[in-house]
């Protein structure tokens, strides 16, 4: 049985955001609102220092599909809505989810409200009980009054919400979420089971994301981990696990981190 | 599906009790210690681990689990209690005191039959005593030599509780007949027109039951909010019965208290199996509101709340039990 993981090559990543956009179209996630990001693929951007001595880093982030997943431990329902698949992926079952948000609280990479907690991102987002998903495509107000169509009009013409909906089928999750449930990155299991790469990986123009079987020593991920010193994230503030620290045993690794500093004259 | 159903009905291999996993409190909240069904089952037929299940070969179909489960996880198939009530009400037109019998002993006299009486919870009995015009006789004369005979004591206890808790004249309305000589059975006599009408009604009834029963089989989403039939029956009693319902509200309804430790995380709304908790917009903020008519007093919210902000107690002392407040 494979154990899937991801290695992100920070020297190849240019921070273009193609992965984040690709994910939003593939998984039909909605816009950020009310402290929920709904970005299954996201970024930590850091700008430090004072001109001309400035440093900028972009770090793509996603669910770490931890081996010792805190979200799974916290899920109160039986069988667990948030559960591990044998292939190492942490998958969320939409039918069983009751929307209690225990996973969101337990996950070190998630925040109940990213705005309030000033977190860079949240792996798990929650669809409020009282709001329908994709409010933009239900809103009848013209985007530019008297000039453009409304979101609802576009959705109606396209015949789906969201209009660009990617239709896929998976036994645990639907292609669009519903109110009162959490959501997170599924490593595109619906694609992986068909022998494809997760869509963020397939869409990266720089080839910075490597996805594969961590148990197979000949896989690209294993080779990359062997060739380079890898680090893992410790939380959603961008801190890293210290050497020897296990955390929740995340399965997303970062290699070839670098620092750009202005050349002193 | 229909074909399977017909075959099942013909060969009588369909399970007598449908289990809706998503309603079980233990399945919903892993820290719940509810074990009402296990406690009451005399044959160790209920199994709860990774799922909740009834061992068919051990089950005696006494239906006690159906009546004790607070959240309506079990459903006695082939009992549409609402139509049973209306049929019994109709029977009062022809006989002074209709007799309710069980499916097990078809040789015993009865105007209407249902599954084992173990499924009659206090709420069911209250509904019967309020909605029935005349006196209802429950034919228990076969119970003495039935493997499920123990349900007679349970029924007595339940009726006793109702008499103690409420002012309903339940002893007069519901009569448990254990001795054959005490049974007062009047034949419903039909003229020719009445005979054909009765046959027509019966055929329609069975056909509708046959087709409608499919709903029970559909797997439920855990997030679907649903009140058990017990709660619905009592709600109907409350809205039907004019006058003072204090005793019922005091003994069969609940109040949820939310203290100042609540930080409006609304996680309990997801945990609640029946939808008794809801977000209400108050001014520019949002707050938790509660509706007792939807609360089954299961206590999941209390056990689940991470801030210990919820406490639940018996008895409703508000104004309108059907309103969120």
XYZ file of C-alpha atoms in Angstrom:
590
model
C 0.000 0.000 0.000
C 1.462 3.381 -0.934
C 1.779 6.187 1.575
C 1.271 9.366 -0.310
C 3.132 12.520 0.501
C 4.354 15.680 -1.147
C 7.672 17.440 -1.460
C 7.730 21.094 -2.392
C 10.936 22.454 -3.881
C 11.121 26.025 -2.650
C 13.847 26.960 -5.095
C 11.670 25.951 -8.024
C 8.554 27.606 -6.629
C 8.171 31.128 -7.918
C 5.092 31.858 -5.821
C 2.931 32.371 -8.901
C -0.163 30.918 -7.267
C -1.069 28.578 -10.130
C -1.502 25.716 -7.644
C -3.935 27.714 -5.541
C -6.010 28.712 -8.557
C -5.877 25.213 -10.006
C -7.137 23.839 -6.703
C -9.975 26.339 -6.526
C -11.217 25.356 -9.985
C -10.686 21.641 -9.542
C -12.343 21.459 -6.137
C -14.899 24.214 -6.702
C -14.063 25.976 -3.451
C -15.750 29.243 -2.611
C -14.332 32.670 -1.857
C -12.762 33.580 1.434
C -15.298 35.000 3.880
C -15.951 35.443 7.591
C -12.605 34.159 8.749
C -12.772 31.030 6.585
C -10.357 30.823 3.664
C -11.779 27.886 1.696
C -8.344 27.639 0.088
C -7.268 24.036 0.107
C -4.014 25.176 -1.458
C -2.732 28.413 -0.005
C 0.415 30.408 0.679
C 2.407 31.814 3.500
C 3.866 35.069 2.254
C 6.459 36.742 4.365
C 7.955 40.162 3.752
C 10.611 41.056 6.261
C 13.095 43.825 6.804
C 13.281 47.430 5.693
C 14.140 48.630 2.245
C 16.681 48.067 0.845
C 17.359 45.144 3.175
C 14.195 43.206 2.498
C 13.404 39.568 2.319
C 10.385 38.004 0.686
C 9.407 34.370 0.886
C 6.450 32.495 -0.530
C 5.673 29.065 0.813
C 2.865 27.024 -0.722
C 0.815 25.242 1.925
C -1.865 22.575 1.915
C -3.176 19.872 4.206
C -0.231 17.940 5.563
C -2.103 14.632 5.615
C -0.380 13.927 8.931
C 0.320 10.355 9.924
C -0.695 11.200 13.490
C -3.593 13.396 12.431
C -5.027 15.521 15.231
C -8.193 16.202 13.236
C -8.946 12.491 13.002
C -8.434 12.007 16.733
C -10.802 14.876 17.470
C -13.656 13.793 15.210
C -16.498 12.678 17.513
C -18.607 10.625 15.137
C -18.395 6.886 14.484
C -17.164 5.867 11.963
C -15.088 9.015 11.885
C -16.004 11.636 9.322
C -12.401 12.786 9.255
C -10.469 9.596 8.700
C -7.237 8.163 7.322
C -7.249 6.091 4.196
C -4.811 3.248 3.872
C -2.895 5.230 1.299
C -2.040 7.791 3.974
C -4.485 10.459 2.879
C -6.659 12.213 5.450
C -10.109 12.205 3.919
C -13.267 13.921 5.038
C -16.579 12.129 4.673
C -19.290 14.642 3.995
C -22.228 12.390 4.894
C -21.006 11.775 8.420
C -19.705 15.271 9.169
C -21.973 17.064 11.640
C -20.168 20.384 11.498
C -18.923 20.487 15.104
C -15.534 21.876 14.016
C -13.556 19.796 16.484
C -11.111 18.942 13.682
C -10.559 22.604 12.957
C -9.755 23.279 16.603
C -7.448 20.302 16.914
C -5.476 20.777 13.698
C -2.235 22.722 14.327
C -2.493 24.078 10.789
C -6.034 25.396 11.134
C -7.755 28.297 12.803
C -11.401 28.761 13.618
C -11.114 32.307 12.363
C -8.005 33.213 10.379
C -8.714 36.925 10.622
C -9.060 36.978 14.386
C -6.117 34.689 15.034
C -4.004 36.427 12.349
C -3.089 33.041 10.912
C -1.550 32.867 7.454
C -3.944 30.174 6.356
C -6.215 27.422 7.598
C -6.175 23.876 6.277
C -9.716 23.229 7.453
C -12.487 25.680 6.624
C -16.043 25.584 7.880
C -19.223 26.238 5.921
C -21.555 28.073 8.252
C -24.921 26.512 9.094
C -26.915 29.518 8.063
C -25.126 30.440 4.829
C -25.478 28.675 1.528
C -22.160 27.866 -0.130
C -20.909 30.028 -2.990
C -22.884 33.141 -2.013
C -21.278 35.031 -4.902
C -23.046 32.831 -7.448
C -26.354 33.195 -5.628
C -26.163 36.970 -5.381
C -28.516 38.681 -7.834
C -26.732 42.016 -7.534
C -24.822 43.080 -10.639
C -21.094 43.017 -10.018
C -20.824 46.503 -11.540
C -24.261 48.084 -11.247
C -25.927 48.756 -14.590
C -22.997 47.281 -16.448
C -22.229 43.631 -15.801
C -24.106 40.453 -15.038
C -24.673 39.224 -11.490
C -23.109 36.111 -10.068
C -26.499 34.423 -9.974
C -27.057 35.196 -13.660
C -23.758 33.632 -14.670
C -24.492 30.549 -12.588
C -27.917 30.254 -14.167
C -26.546 30.514 -17.713
C -23.847 27.976 -16.939
C -26.394 25.756 -15.240
C -24.343 25.042 -12.153
C -23.015 26.574 -8.956
C -20.190 27.431 -9.280
C -20.416 27.924 -13.068
C -17.002 26.380 -13.666
C -17.825 23.362 -11.515
C -15.566 20.401 -12.053
C -17.756 17.368 -11.761
C -16.071 14.496 -10.067
C -17.234 11.596 -7.992
C -15.753 10.200 -4.832
C -17.264 7.860 -2.269
C -16.497 10.210 0.638
C -16.810 13.728 -0.653
C -18.842 15.649 -3.211
C -17.460 18.094 -5.733
C -19.198 20.992 -3.988
C -19.699 21.328 -0.257
C -22.902 22.100 1.632
C -23.728 24.313 4.609
C -22.830 23.091 8.083
C -19.779 21.013 7.197
C -16.050 21.445 7.196
C -13.816 21.052 4.155
C -10.161 20.600 3.418
C -7.601 19.384 0.889
C -8.133 15.728 -0.042
C -4.863 15.341 -1.983
C -7.252 15.089 -4.969
C -7.896 11.469 -4.151
C -10.517 11.362 -6.901
C -7.692 12.040 -9.373
C -5.040 9.923 -7.681
C -7.308 6.863 -7.732
C -7.504 7.333 -11.510
C -3.727 7.382 -11.781
C -3.497 11.152 -12.098
C -1.518 13.648 -10.040
C -3.259 16.044 -7.658
C -4.305 19.053 -9.687
C -1.975 21.478 -7.888
C 0.932 19.230 -8.830
C -0.208 18.879 -12.430
C -0.676 22.641 -12.740
C 2.603 23.836 -11.262
C 4.468 25.467 -14.172
C 7.778 25.202 -12.366
C 7.485 21.574 -11.363
C 8.020 22.568 -7.750
C 5.532 20.079 -6.350
C 6.421 16.421 -6.287
C 3.727 13.972 -5.263
C 4.142 10.265 -4.754
C 4.629 7.241 -2.563
C 6.843 7.840 0.456
C 7.102 4.086 1.018
C 8.612 3.468 -2.398
C 12.353 4.276 -2.298
C 12.373 4.727 -6.079
C 9.567 7.289 -6.185
C 10.346 10.911 -7.005
C 9.329 12.055 -3.523
C 11.608 9.564 -1.810
C 14.501 10.509 -4.082
C 13.987 14.202 -3.415
C 13.852 13.603 0.331
C 17.053 11.586 0.138
C 18.880 14.179 -1.897
C 17.927 17.185 0.184
C 17.436 18.120 3.765
C 13.707 18.501 4.255
C 11.710 20.551 6.720
C 8.061 20.337 7.789
C 5.692 22.982 9.006
C 4.802 23.049 12.690
C 1.750 25.326 12.480
C -0.102 27.770 10.308
C 2.052 30.692 11.351
C 4.914 29.430 9.242
C 7.044 27.992 12.035
C 8.938 24.819 11.242
C 9.296 21.614 13.191
C 12.615 21.619 14.986
C 15.047 18.761 14.294
C 13.845 15.711 16.217
C 10.402 17.204 16.724
C 7.648 15.016 15.327
C 4.559 17.140 15.660
C 1.661 15.368 14.049
C 4.029 13.735 11.540
C 3.058 15.829 8.540
C 3.570 14.271 5.120
C 4.228 17.458 3.219
C 7.929 18.297 3.087
C 9.777 21.411 1.973
C 13.228 21.206 0.432
C 15.817 23.728 -0.703
C 14.642 26.621 1.417
C 16.655 29.749 0.767
C 17.194 33.258 1.911
C 17.458 36.158 -0.469
C 19.268 39.124 0.942
C 20.144 42.355 -0.750
C 23.775 42.550 -1.722
C 25.549 45.035 0.439
C 27.331 47.678 -1.541
C -35.778 -2.212 -5.151
C -39.483 -2.921 -5.386
C -38.804 -6.460 -6.485
C -36.512 -6.989 -3.499
C -39.141 -5.564 -1.215
C -41.832 -7.867 -2.550
C -39.579 -10.881 -2.170
C -38.649 -9.777 1.349
C -42.267 -9.355 2.314
C -43.281 -12.673 0.817
C -40.501 -14.627 2.436
C -40.744 -12.527 5.613
C -36.979 -12.163 5.857
C -36.994 -8.401 6.246
C -35.636 -7.285 9.601
C -38.352 -6.205 11.976
C -36.343 -3.253 13.253
C -34.592 -0.764 11.039
C -31.481 0.841 12.502
C -30.526 4.338 11.502
C -26.886 4.597 12.428
C -26.801 8.377 12.037
C -29.317 8.789 14.883
C -27.413 6.777 17.499
C -25.950 9.084 20.136
C -22.883 6.886 20.491
C -22.227 7.072 16.759
C -22.614 10.812 16.829
C -20.439 11.563 19.801
C -17.728 9.113 20.806
C -17.802 10.256 24.434
C -21.502 9.542 24.836
C -22.187 6.743 27.271
C -25.808 6.186 26.295
C -26.606 2.494 26.475
C -30.367 2.472 26.921
C -30.925 -0.117 24.190
C -28.240 -2.428 25.537
C -29.521 -2.068 29.108
C -33.066 -2.944 28.132
C -32.337 -5.741 25.685
C -32.796 -9.095 27.416
C -31.185 -11.088 24.665
C -27.943 -9.144 24.106
C -29.031 -8.530 20.575
C -27.831 -4.945 20.282
C -24.200 -4.511 19.383
C -22.453 -1.142 19.490
C -18.847 -0.809 18.447
C -17.765 0.577 15.102
C -21.418 0.639 14.173
C -24.746 -0.098 15.795
C -26.436 -3.284 14.799
C -29.092 -5.754 15.881
C -28.203 -9.426 15.796
C -31.192 -10.844 14.013
C -30.933 -14.373 15.351
C -30.753 -13.182 18.962
C -33.471 -10.514 18.698
C -36.885 -11.465 20.080
C -38.503 -8.403 18.497
C -39.866 -7.131 21.813
C -39.280 -3.600 20.477
C -38.068 -2.285 23.834
C -35.033 -0.752 22.127
C -37.376 1.135 19.828
C -39.170 2.695 22.770
C -36.188 3.452 25.007
C -33.867 4.987 22.426
C -33.933 8.727 23.099
C -33.037 9.695 19.552
C -35.121 7.347 17.427
C -32.265 5.258 16.112
C -34.523 2.219 15.822
C -37.693 2.035 13.852
C -40.200 -0.773 14.129
C -40.897 -1.454 10.504
C -44.462 -2.010 9.442
C -45.810 0.149 12.244
C -47.147 3.422 11.092
C -48.241 4.664 14.479
C -50.065 7.668 13.073
C -52.252 5.526 10.854
C -52.745 3.094 13.733
C -54.130 5.916 15.873
C -56.472 7.049 13.121
C -57.698 3.487 12.525
C -58.332 3.019 16.239
C -60.155 6.343 16.313
C -62.305 5.140 13.454
C -63.019 1.867 15.224
C -64.581 3.833 18.073
C -67.431 4.647 15.671
C -68.381 0.966 15.472
C -67.440 -0.417 18.872
C -67.397 1.180 22.285
C -63.943 -0.005 23.250
C -61.577 -1.115 20.475
C -59.048 -3.856 21.129
C -55.440 -3.581 20.060
C -53.700 -6.889 19.493
C -50.268 -7.972 18.379
C -49.064 -9.561 15.169
C -47.538 -12.477 17.044
C -50.864 -13.887 18.274
C -53.278 -13.470 15.408
C -55.550 -16.042 17.059
C -56.397 -13.566 19.824
C -59.236 -11.150 19.347
C -58.383 -7.625 18.206
C -59.713 -4.870 15.992
C -56.276 -3.629 15.018
C -52.894 -5.310 15.262
C -49.389 -4.035 15.607
C -45.906 -5.270 16.526
C -45.025 -6.249 20.094
C -46.285 -3.637 22.567
C -42.746 -3.034 23.821
C -42.583 -0.218 21.289
C -45.212 1.773 23.215
C -43.152 4.360 25.057
C -44.701 6.685 27.618
C -45.013 9.231 24.826
C -46.904 6.744 22.649
C -49.270 5.877 25.473
C -49.894 9.549 26.250
C -50.730 10.128 22.589
C -53.103 7.162 22.568
C -54.855 8.305 25.708
C -55.270 11.858 24.432
C -56.244 11.139 20.852
C -58.559 8.176 21.496
C -62.154 9.095 22.147
C -63.156 5.930 23.941
C -61.376 3.378 26.029
C -58.621 1.338 24.392
C -58.094 -2.248 25.447
C -54.648 -3.690 24.879
C -54.929 -7.430 24.506
C -52.153 -8.917 26.613
C -53.875 -12.273 27.144
C -51.236 -14.038 25.068
C -48.279 -12.453 26.834
C -48.099 -14.990 29.673
C -46.685 -17.663 27.433
C -44.791 -15.415 25.021
C -40.987 -15.029 25.127
C -41.632 -11.283 25.243
C -44.009 -11.528 28.211
C -41.798 -9.243 30.274
C -43.081 -6.231 28.352
C -46.313 -6.393 30.399
C -44.475 -5.176 33.480
C -42.769 -2.484 31.438
C -46.107 -1.272 30.120
C -47.571 -1.189 33.625
C -44.613 0.785 34.864
C -44.933 3.233 32.007
C -48.611 3.775 32.560
C -47.942 4.209 36.286
C -45.334 6.862 35.489
C -47.750 8.735 33.282
C -50.419 8.682 35.984
C -47.856 9.959 38.477
C -46.414 12.662 36.217
C -49.520 14.000 34.569
C -53.179 14.543 35.254
C -54.225 12.413 32.283
C -56.763 9.747 33.148
C -54.567 7.162 31.522
C -55.874 4.229 33.609
C -59.368 4.866 32.294
C -58.294 5.413 28.729
C -55.787 2.601 28.335
C -56.799 -0.739 29.735
C -54.250 -3.549 29.889
C -56.196 -6.805 29.599
C -54.238 -9.800 30.814
C -57.133 -12.082 31.652
C -59.183 -13.362 28.717
C -62.410 -13.170 30.712
C -61.940 -9.420 31.211
C -61.662 -8.709 27.513
C -64.696 -6.985 26.134
C -64.679 -7.628 22.404
C -67.457 -6.472 20.116
C -67.488 -7.721 16.553
C -67.705 -4.990 13.993
C -70.680 -6.040 11.940
C -70.870 -4.987 8.349
C -73.725 -4.687 5.931
C -72.928 -5.405 2.294
C -71.840 -1.862 1.477
C -69.814 -1.573 4.672
C -68.121 -4.879 3.961
C -66.822 -3.803 0.570
C -65.868 -0.416 1.920
C -63.870 -2.059 4.684
C -62.099 -4.291 2.169
C -61.312 -1.300 -0.019
C -59.933 0.685 2.911
C -57.849 -2.208 4.116
C -56.375 -2.795 0.672
C -55.461 0.849 0.280
C -53.963 0.925 3.716
C -51.753 -2.087 3.175
C -50.723 -0.923 -0.262
C -49.760 2.496 1.055
C -47.834 1.032 3.978
C -46.080 -1.311 1.606
C -44.861 1.486 -0.634
C -44.233 4.105 2.004
C -42.014 1.974 4.145
C -39.079 2.548 1.809
C -38.249 5.849 3.468
C -36.984 4.027 6.506
C -34.364 2.239 4.485
C -32.732 5.331 2.999
C -29.410 5.956 4.745
C -29.478 9.240 6.618
C -26.795 11.846 6.590
C -25.397 12.444 10.082
C -26.105 16.133 9.703
C -29.800 15.643 8.919
C -31.832 16.949 11.841
C -34.734 14.730 12.746
C -36.926 14.376 15.797
C -37.940 10.881 16.863
C -41.591 9.880 16.605
C -41.876 10.044 20.420
C -41.130 13.752 20.461
C -43.418 14.394 17.514
C -46.278 12.567 19.228
C -45.947 14.647 22.375
C -45.729 17.836 20.317
C -48.984 16.866 18.630
C -50.550 16.153 22.008
C -49.485 19.565 23.306
C -50.868 21.431 20.325
C -54.078 19.358 20.279
C -54.807 19.461 23.970
C -56.255 22.788 24.959
C -55.728 23.938 28.470
C -53.054 23.226 30.979
C -50.072 21.283 29.698
C -47.770 22.190 32.567
C -47.427 18.623 33.792
C -46.400 17.368 30.373
C -43.979 20.225 29.788
C -42.523 19.744 33.248
C -41.925 16.023 32.940
C -41.330 15.323 29.284
C -39.615 18.452 27.988
C -36.212 19.975 28.603
C -34.540 23.317 29.030
C -31.066 24.144 27.838
C -29.253 26.794 29.821
C -26.404 28.622 28.197
C -24.113 30.439 30.601
C -21.690 33.304 30.059
C -18.835 30.947 29.143
C -20.430 30.446 25.722
C -18.216 32.034 23.088
C -20.705 31.521 20.269
C -18.667 28.870 18.514
C -21.945 27.140 17.585
C -20.303 23.722 17.554
C -23.193 22.331 19.600
C -25.539 23.045 16.702
C -23.712 20.459 14.670
C -23.728 17.998 17.544
C -27.478 18.291 18.234
C -29.211 15.412 16.430
C -32.624 17.042 16.255
C -32.045 20.689 15.402
C -33.171 22.034 18.778
C -30.283 24.486 18.744
C -30.046 27.151 16.096
C -28.174 30.358 15.313
C -30.395 33.370 15.703
C -29.405 36.812 14.527
C -29.798 39.249 17.389
C -29.074 42.839 16.493
C -25.725 42.809 14.760
C -24.517 39.727 16.579
C -25.492 36.104 16.447
C -26.531 33.978 19.354
C -27.585 30.474 20.185
C -31.295 29.811 20.465
C -33.149 26.764 21.681
C -36.474 25.123 20.910
C -37.744 22.653 23.475
C -40.219 20.990 21.129
C -37.259 19.688 19.148
C -35.138 18.708 22.162
C -34.983 15.080 23.215
C -32.848 15.758 26.262
C -30.071 13.513 25.002
C -27.453 15.773 26.588
C -24.987 15.558 23.714
C -24.608 19.345 23.647
C -23.839 19.406 27.366
C -21.261 16.646 27.103
C -19.734 18.085 23.970
C -19.419 21.799 24.782
C -15.718 22.576 25.149
C -16.415 25.632 27.282
C -18.806 23.823 29.615
C -21.294 26.529 28.791
C -24.348 24.329 28.351
C -26.420 22.603 30.970
C -29.594 20.734 30.314
C -32.372 20.075 32.760
C -35.747 18.465 32.790
C -38.825 20.589 32.445
C -39.766 23.475 30.229
C -40.905 26.637 31.924
C -40.984 29.046 29.005
C -44.020 30.383 27.226
C -44.215 28.733 23.851
C -42.631 25.295 23.514
C -42.668 25.593 19.722
C -40.596 28.734 19.510
C -36.873 29.267 19.356
C -35.766 31.432 22.244
